[in-house]
Amino acid sequence: MVRAAYPERMHRLPFLTVPIVQAPMAGATSPELVAAVANAGGLGSLPGGYDAPEMIRERIARVRALTDRPFAVNLFVDTSPGASAEQLARANERLRPYREELGIAQPAQPRVSSVTWEGQLEAMFAARPAVFSFTFGIPDAAVFARCWELGIFTLGTAETVDQAVALERAGADAVCMQGFEAGGHHGTIRSAVDDALTGTLALVPQAVDAVRVPVLAAGGIGDGRGVAAVLALGAAAAQVGSAFLLADESAVPAPARAVLASDAARRTVLTNAFSGRYARGVRNRFIDEMDGDDAIAPYPFQHALTGDLRAAAAAAGRTEFLSMWAGQAVALSRALPAAEIVRRLVSGAHESLAAARATLADSR
């Protein structure tokens, strides 16, 4: 079921008091962070793309114990191309030297997740969050119809104008335009990296002109100046991720947090080394040695294969083997309570817009 066209563009989203959406960052987002952003008037987003249905239900319950405000649940659309046994064996063997260095056993058979998109969807539907956000593709019509019946607002992720138009036609209530600068996995409907090369400043106004549904902006928005910029471009809200990585409520482990707070965080790259799908993170040894390697399995298989490496590295504080996802504006992040981060994003946007108005007034 496709929603009726909006009679006029919505510049305000019904679940927001302030135009801030916390990006769903797997491994970095706790239920406490989601609730804190929601309580501050923004939209907290709970990532569930890697989680089993029971974990999704448990984490939603934890959020609801902390807030009665709306929040989003984010899932990855199942677009896996599959992988042959030969591909998986080769990718698994390529990781042997790193496992030996970390002192962990080489699995005889590659580990593959048994989590299904259908099971995750049912957990989300049962919980009926205010917003269902999704990346990596476009759900089928039945998913949009179910969301419509349950009163769940749908938010799709795009990295090109064509993708935004396709999401609108499919029935998405809003689209989040993710620029090249964004941290973490890029939400492109295709997995090709060349879909992720347009910056937020160029991408957002083109999308605003092309679709009638609200447009959110993501990528490179690290403080109030960035929020002001995307609002001026016509975005209904700013989706911010890296600014919350150092929040008190963040789930980022201490070793990675230290790197993200250092000058090393200024060096981010797009890589498929950890998951088989391109994502932006802080450059480290594993990325340098593995990025673009022919043995890398497609997503989500590479993510499953590197899971033991990442877990062992986290336990040992070996950040050279961690996927430290972060955007190009991560150097602007500060270690503060999430509510204060939201407050500063909003107040900074007001200050920036006022300064811009003054500059324009002076130019008359």
Coordinates of C-alpha atoms in Angstrom, one line a residue:
M1 CA 0.0 0.0 0.0
V2 CA 1.5 3.3 -1.1
R3 CA 0.6 6.4 1.0
A4 CA -1.4 9.2 -0.6
A5 CA 0.8 12.1 -1.8
Y6 CA 1.3 14.8 0.7
P7 CA -0.7 17.9 -0.2
E8 CA 2.3 20.0 0.8
R9 CA 5.7 19.3 2.2
M10 CA 5.9 18.6 5.9
H11 CA 8.6 20.6 7.5
R12 CA 8.0 19.2 10.9
L13 CA 7.8 15.5 11.8
P14 CA 5.1 14.6 14.3
F15 CA 7.4 12.7 16.7
L16 CA 10.0 15.5 17.1
T17 CA 10.1 18.4 19.5
V18 CA 13.5 19.4 18.2
P19 CA 14.8 18.5 14.7
I20 CA 17.4 16.0 15.9
V21 CA 17.4 12.2 15.1
Q22 CA 20.1 10.1 16.7
A23 CA 21.4 7.7 14.1
P24 CA 21.0 4.0 14.8
M25 CA 24.6 2.8 15.4
A26 CA 25.0 -0.9 16.0
G27 CA 27.5 -1.6 18.7
A28 CA 27.5 2.0 19.9
T29 CA 23.8 2.6 20.7
S30 CA 22.4 1.6 24.1
P31 CA 18.8 1.7 25.1
E32 CA 19.8 4.4 27.6
L33 CA 21.1 6.5 24.7
V34 CA 17.9 6.1 22.7
A35 CA 15.8 7.0 25.7
A36 CA 17.9 10.0 26.6
V37 CA 17.7 11.5 23.1
A38 CA 13.9 10.9 23.1
N39 CA 13.5 12.5 26.5
A40 CA 15.4 15.5 25.2
G41 CA 12.8 16.0 22.4
G42 CA 14.7 14.2 19.6
L43 CA 14.2 10.8 18.0
G44 CA 16.3 8.1 19.5
S45 CA 16.9 5.2 17.1
L46 CA 17.5 1.6 18.3
P47 CA 19.6 -0.5 15.9
G48 CA 18.4 -4.1 15.5
G49 CA 20.0 -5.1 12.2
Y50 CA 22.2 -7.7 13.8
D51 CA 19.9 -8.8 16.6
A52 CA 17.8 -11.9 17.0
P53 CA 14.0 -11.2 17.5
E54 CA 14.2 -11.9 21.2
M55 CA 17.0 -9.4 21.6
I56 CA 15.1 -6.8 19.7
R57 CA 12.1 -7.3 22.0
E58 CA 14.3 -7.1 25.1
R59 CA 16.0 -3.9 24.0
I60 CA 12.7 -2.2 23.0
A61 CA 11.4 -3.1 26.5
R62 CA 14.5 -1.5 28.1
V63 CA 13.9 1.7 26.1
R64 CA 10.2 1.8 27.1
A65 CA 11.2 1.5 30.8
L66 CA 13.1 4.7 30.4
T67 CA 10.9 6.9 28.3
D68 CA 7.3 7.3 27.1
R69 CA 8.5 9.3 24.1
P70 CA 8.5 8.1 20.5
F71 CA 11.6 6.3 19.2
A72 CA 12.6 4.4 16.1
V73 CA 13.7 0.8 15.5
N74 CA 16.1 0.3 12.7
L75 CA 16.6 -2.9 10.6
F76 CA 18.7 -3.9 7.6
V77 CA 16.7 -4.9 4.6
D78 CA 17.6 -8.4 3.5
T79 CA 19.4 -7.9 0.2
S80 CA 22.2 -10.5 0.6
P81 CA 23.5 -11.9 -2.6
G82 CA 24.5 -15.1 -0.9
A83 CA 28.0 -16.7 -0.8
S84 CA 29.3 -20.1 -2.0
A85 CA 31.0 -22.5 0.4
E86 CA 34.2 -21.9 -1.5
Q87 CA 33.9 -18.1 -0.9
L88 CA 33.3 -18.6 2.8
A89 CA 36.1 -21.0 3.2
R90 CA 38.5 -18.6 1.5
A91 CA 37.4 -15.6 3.5
N92 CA 37.7 -17.7 6.7
E93 CA 41.2 -18.8 5.9
R94 CA 42.3 -15.3 5.1
L95 CA 41.6 -14.3 8.7
R96 CA 43.7 -17.1 10.2
P97 CA 46.9 -15.0 10.8
Y98 CA 44.8 -12.4 12.7
R99 CA 43.2 -15.1 14.9
E100 CA 46.6 -16.6 15.6
E101 CA 47.9 -13.2 16.7
L102 CA 44.9 -12.7 19.0
G103 CA 45.2 -16.2 20.4
I104 CA 41.8 -17.5 19.2
A105 CA 41.0 -20.8 17.5
Q106 CA 40.5 -21.0 13.8
P107 CA 36.9 -22.3 13.3
A108 CA 36.7 -25.4 11.0
Q109 CA 33.5 -24.1 9.5
P110 CA 32.7 -20.4 8.9
R111 CA 30.1 -19.0 11.3
V112 CA 27.0 -17.7 9.7
S113 CA 24.2 -15.9 11.6
S114 CA 20.8 -17.6 11.7
V115 CA 18.9 -14.3 12.3
T116 CA 16.2 -13.7 9.6
W117 CA 14.8 -10.5 8.3
E118 CA 11.3 -11.9 8.6
G119 CA 11.8 -12.7 12.3
Q120 CA 13.2 -9.3 13.0
L121 CA 10.2 -7.7 11.2
E122 CA 7.7 -9.6 13.3
A123 CA 9.5 -8.5 16.5
M124 CA 9.3 -4.9 15.3
F125 CA 5.6 -5.2 14.3
A126 CA 4.7 -6.7 17.6
A127 CA 6.4 -3.8 19.5
R128 CA 4.8 -1.1 17.3
P129 CA 7.4 1.6 17.7
A130 CA 6.5 5.1 16.5
V131 CA 9.1 4.8 13.6
F132 CA 10.5 2.0 11.6
S133 CA 13.7 3.1 9.9
F134 CA 15.6 0.8 7.4
T135 CA 18.7 0.7 5.4
F136 CA 20.3 -1.3 2.6
G137 CA 17.2 -1.6 0.4
I138 CA 13.4 -1.1 0.0
P139 CA 11.0 -3.5 1.8
D140 CA 8.3 -5.1 -0.2
A141 CA 4.8 -3.6 -0.4
A142 CA 3.5 -5.9 2.3
V143 CA 5.8 -4.4 4.9
F144 CA 4.7 -0.8 4.1
A145 CA 1.0 -2.0 4.3
R146 CA 1.6 -3.6 7.7
C147 CA 3.2 -0.4 9.0
W148 CA 0.3 1.7 7.7
E149 CA -2.2 -0.6 9.5
L150 CA -0.2 -0.4 12.7
G151 CA 0.4 3.3 12.5
I152 CA 4.1 3.0 12.2
F153 CA 5.9 5.8 10.4
T154 CA 8.5 4.5 7.9
L155 CA 11.9 6.2 7.2
G156 CA 14.1 4.8 4.4
T157 CA 17.8 5.6 3.8
A158 CA 19.1 6.8 0.4
E159 CA 22.4 8.0 -1.0
T160 CA 21.2 9.1 -4.4
V161 CA 18.2 11.1 -5.6
D162 CA 17.0 8.2 -7.7
Q163 CA 17.0 6.1 -4.5
A164 CA 15.0 8.7 -2.7
V165 CA 12.4 8.8 -5.5
A166 CA 12.2 5.0 -5.4
L167 CA 11.6 5.0 -1.6
E168 CA 8.8 7.6 -2.0
R169 CA 7.1 5.6 -4.7
A170 CA 7.3 2.4 -2.6
G171 CA 5.5 4.1 0.3
A172 CA 8.1 5.5 2.6
D173 CA 6.8 8.3 4.8
A174 CA 10.2 10.1 4.8
V175 CA 13.7 9.6 3.4
C176 CA 17.0 10.1 5.1
M177 CA 19.7 11.3 2.7
Q178 CA 23.0 10.0 3.8
G179 CA 26.0 11.8 2.5
F180 CA 29.6 10.6 1.8
E181 CA 30.7 12.0 5.1
A182 CA 28.5 9.7 7.3
G183 CA 30.0 7.2 9.6
G184 CA 29.2 3.5 9.8
H185 CA 27.6 1.5 7.0
H186 CA 26.3 3.4 4.1
G187 CA 22.6 2.8 3.5
T188 CA 22.8 2.6 -0.2
I189 CA 20.2 0.4 -1.9
R190 CA 23.0 -1.1 -3.9
S191 CA 26.3 -2.3 -2.2
A192 CA 28.5 -0.5 -4.7
V193 CA 30.7 2.1 -3.2
D194 CA 30.2 4.5 -6.1
D195 CA 26.6 5.1 -4.8
A196 CA 28.1 6.7 -1.6
L197 CA 30.3 9.4 -3.1
T198 CA 28.0 12.5 -2.9
G199 CA 28.3 14.8 0.0
T200 CA 25.5 15.9 2.2
L201 CA 25.6 19.6 1.1
A202 CA 25.0 18.6 -2.6
L203 CA 22.7 15.6 -1.9
V204 CA 20.0 17.1 0.4
P205 CA 18.7 20.0 -1.8
Q206 CA 18.5 17.8 -4.8
A207 CA 16.4 15.3 -2.8
V208 CA 14.2 18.1 -1.4
D209 CA 13.5 19.2 -4.9
A210 CA 12.8 15.6 -6.1
V211 CA 10.4 14.2 -3.5
R212 CA 7.3 15.4 -1.6
V213 CA 7.9 13.5 1.6
P214 CA 10.0 15.0 4.4
V215 CA 13.8 14.7 3.9
L216 CA 16.2 14.1 6.7
A217 CA 19.9 14.8 6.3
A218 CA 22.8 12.7 7.6
G219 CA 26.6 12.8 7.2
G220 CA 29.1 15.3 8.5
I221 CA 26.7 17.0 11.0
G222 CA 28.8 17.3 14.1
D223 CA 27.4 20.4 15.9
G224 CA 24.8 23.1 15.6
R225 CA 26.4 24.6 12.6
G226 CA 25.8 21.4 10.6
V227 CA 22.2 21.3 11.9
A228 CA 21.6 24.8 10.7
A229 CA 23.2 24.1 7.3
V230 CA 20.9 21.1 6.5
L231 CA 17.8 22.9 7.8
A232 CA 18.7 25.8 5.5
L233 CA 18.9 23.2 2.6
G234 CA 15.3 22.2 3.3
A235 CA 15.8 19.1 5.5
A236 CA 13.1 18.5 8.1
A237 CA 15.6 17.2 10.6
A238 CA 19.3 16.3 11.1
Q239 CA 20.2 12.7 11.7
V240 CA 23.3 12.7 13.8
G241 CA 25.5 9.8 14.8
S242 CA 29.1 10.5 15.5
A243 CA 28.2 13.4 17.9
F244 CA 26.8 10.8 20.2
L245 CA 29.7 8.3 20.2
L246 CA 31.3 9.9 23.3
A247 CA 28.0 10.4 25.1
D248 CA 27.8 9.2 28.6
E249 CA 25.1 6.7 27.5
S250 CA 27.0 5.4 24.5
A251 CA 27.9 1.7 24.4
V252 CA 31.3 2.3 22.7
P253 CA 33.9 0.3 24.7
A254 CA 36.6 2.2 26.5
P255 CA 39.5 1.4 24.1
A256 CA 37.6 2.5 21.1
R257 CA 36.3 5.5 22.9
A258 CA 39.9 6.6 23.6
V259 CA 40.7 6.4 19.9
L260 CA 37.5 8.3 18.9
A261 CA 38.5 11.1 21.4
S262 CA 42.0 11.4 19.9
D263 CA 43.4 13.0 16.7
A264 CA 43.4 9.5 15.1
A265 CA 39.7 9.9 14.7
R266 CA 40.3 12.5 12.0
R267 CA 41.5 9.8 9.7
T268 CA 38.3 8.0 8.5
V269 CA 38.0 5.8 5.4
L270 CA 35.3 3.8 3.6
T271 CA 36.1 0.1 3.9
N272 CA 34.5 -3.3 3.3
A273 CA 37.2 -5.1 5.4
F274 CA 35.1 -5.8 8.5
S275 CA 31.6 -6.6 7.1
G276 CA 31.8 -7.0 3.3
R277 CA 29.8 -3.8 2.9
Y278 CA 31.3 -0.3 2.7
A279 CA 31.3 1.6 6.0
R280 CA 33.2 4.6 7.2
G281 CA 35.4 4.2 10.2
V282 CA 38.7 5.2 11.8
R283 CA 41.6 3.9 9.8
N284 CA 43.6 1.1 11.5
R285 CA 45.9 -1.8 10.7
F286 CA 43.2 -4.3 9.8
I287 CA 41.7 -1.9 7.3
D288 CA 45.0 -1.1 5.8
E289 CA 45.9 -4.8 5.3
M290 CA 42.5 -6.1 4.3
D291 CA 40.5 -3.4 2.5
G292 CA 39.5 -4.5 -0.9
D293 CA 41.1 -7.9 -0.5
D294 CA 39.7 -10.5 -3.0
A295 CA 39.1 -12.9 -0.2
I296 CA 36.5 -10.7 1.6
A297 CA 33.1 -12.4 1.7
P298 CA 30.0 -10.4 0.8
Y299 CA 27.8 -8.8 3.5
P300 CA 26.6 -10.2 5.9
F301 CA 29.0 -13.1 5.8
Q302 CA 32.2 -11.1 6.3
H303 CA 30.6 -9.5 9.3
A304 CA 29.9 -12.9 10.8
L305 CA 33.4 -14.2 10.0
T306 CA 35.1 -11.2 11.7
G307 CA 32.9 -11.4 14.8
D308 CA 35.3 -13.5 16.8
L309 CA 38.2 -11.2 15.9
R310 CA 36.4 -8.1 16.9
A311 CA 35.2 -9.6 20.2
A312 CA 38.7 -10.8 21.1
A313 CA 40.2 -7.4 20.1
A314 CA 37.7 -5.6 22.3
A315 CA 38.5 -7.8 25.3
A316 CA 42.3 -7.3 24.8
G317 CA 42.0 -3.5 24.0
R318 CA 43.5 -4.1 20.5
T319 CA 42.0 -1.3 18.6
E320 CA 43.9 -2.2 15.5
F321 CA 41.4 -5.0 15.0
L322 CA 38.2 -3.1 15.9
S323 CA 35.6 -1.6 13.6
M324 CA 35.5 1.9 15.0
W325 CA 32.7 3.4 12.8
A326 CA 32.7 7.1 12.8
G327 CA 31.9 10.0 10.4
Q328 CA 34.1 12.8 9.1
A329 CA 32.8 15.2 11.8
V330 CA 33.6 12.9 14.7
A331 CA 36.4 15.3 15.9
L332 CA 33.6 17.7 16.9
S333 CA 32.1 15.1 19.3
R334 CA 32.3 15.7 23.1
A335 CA 31.9 13.5 26.2
L336 CA 28.7 14.8 27.6
P337 CA 25.2 13.5 28.6
A338 CA 23.1 12.8 25.5
A339 CA 20.5 15.4 26.6
E340 CA 23.2 18.1 26.7
I341 CA 24.4 17.1 23.3
V342 CA 20.9 17.5 21.9
R343 CA 20.6 20.9 23.7
R344 CA 23.9 22.1 22.2
L345 CA 23.0 20.9 18.7
V346 CA 19.7 22.9 18.9
S347 CA 21.2 26.0 20.5
G348 CA 24.1 26.0 18.1
A349 CA 21.7 25.8 15.2
H350 CA 19.8 28.8 16.5
E351 CA 23.1 30.8 16.9
S352 CA 24.3 29.8 13.4
L353 CA 21.1 30.8 11.7
A354 CA 21.0 34.1 13.6
A355 CA 24.6 34.8 12.5
A356 CA 23.8 33.9 8.9
R357 CA 20.8 36.3 9.0
A358 CA 23.0 39.0 10.4
T359 CA 25.6 38.4 7.6
L360 CA 22.9 38.6 5.0
A361 CA 21.5 41.8 6.5
D362 CA 25.0 43.4 6.4
S363 CA 25.3 42.5 2.7
R364 CA 22.3 44.5 1.6

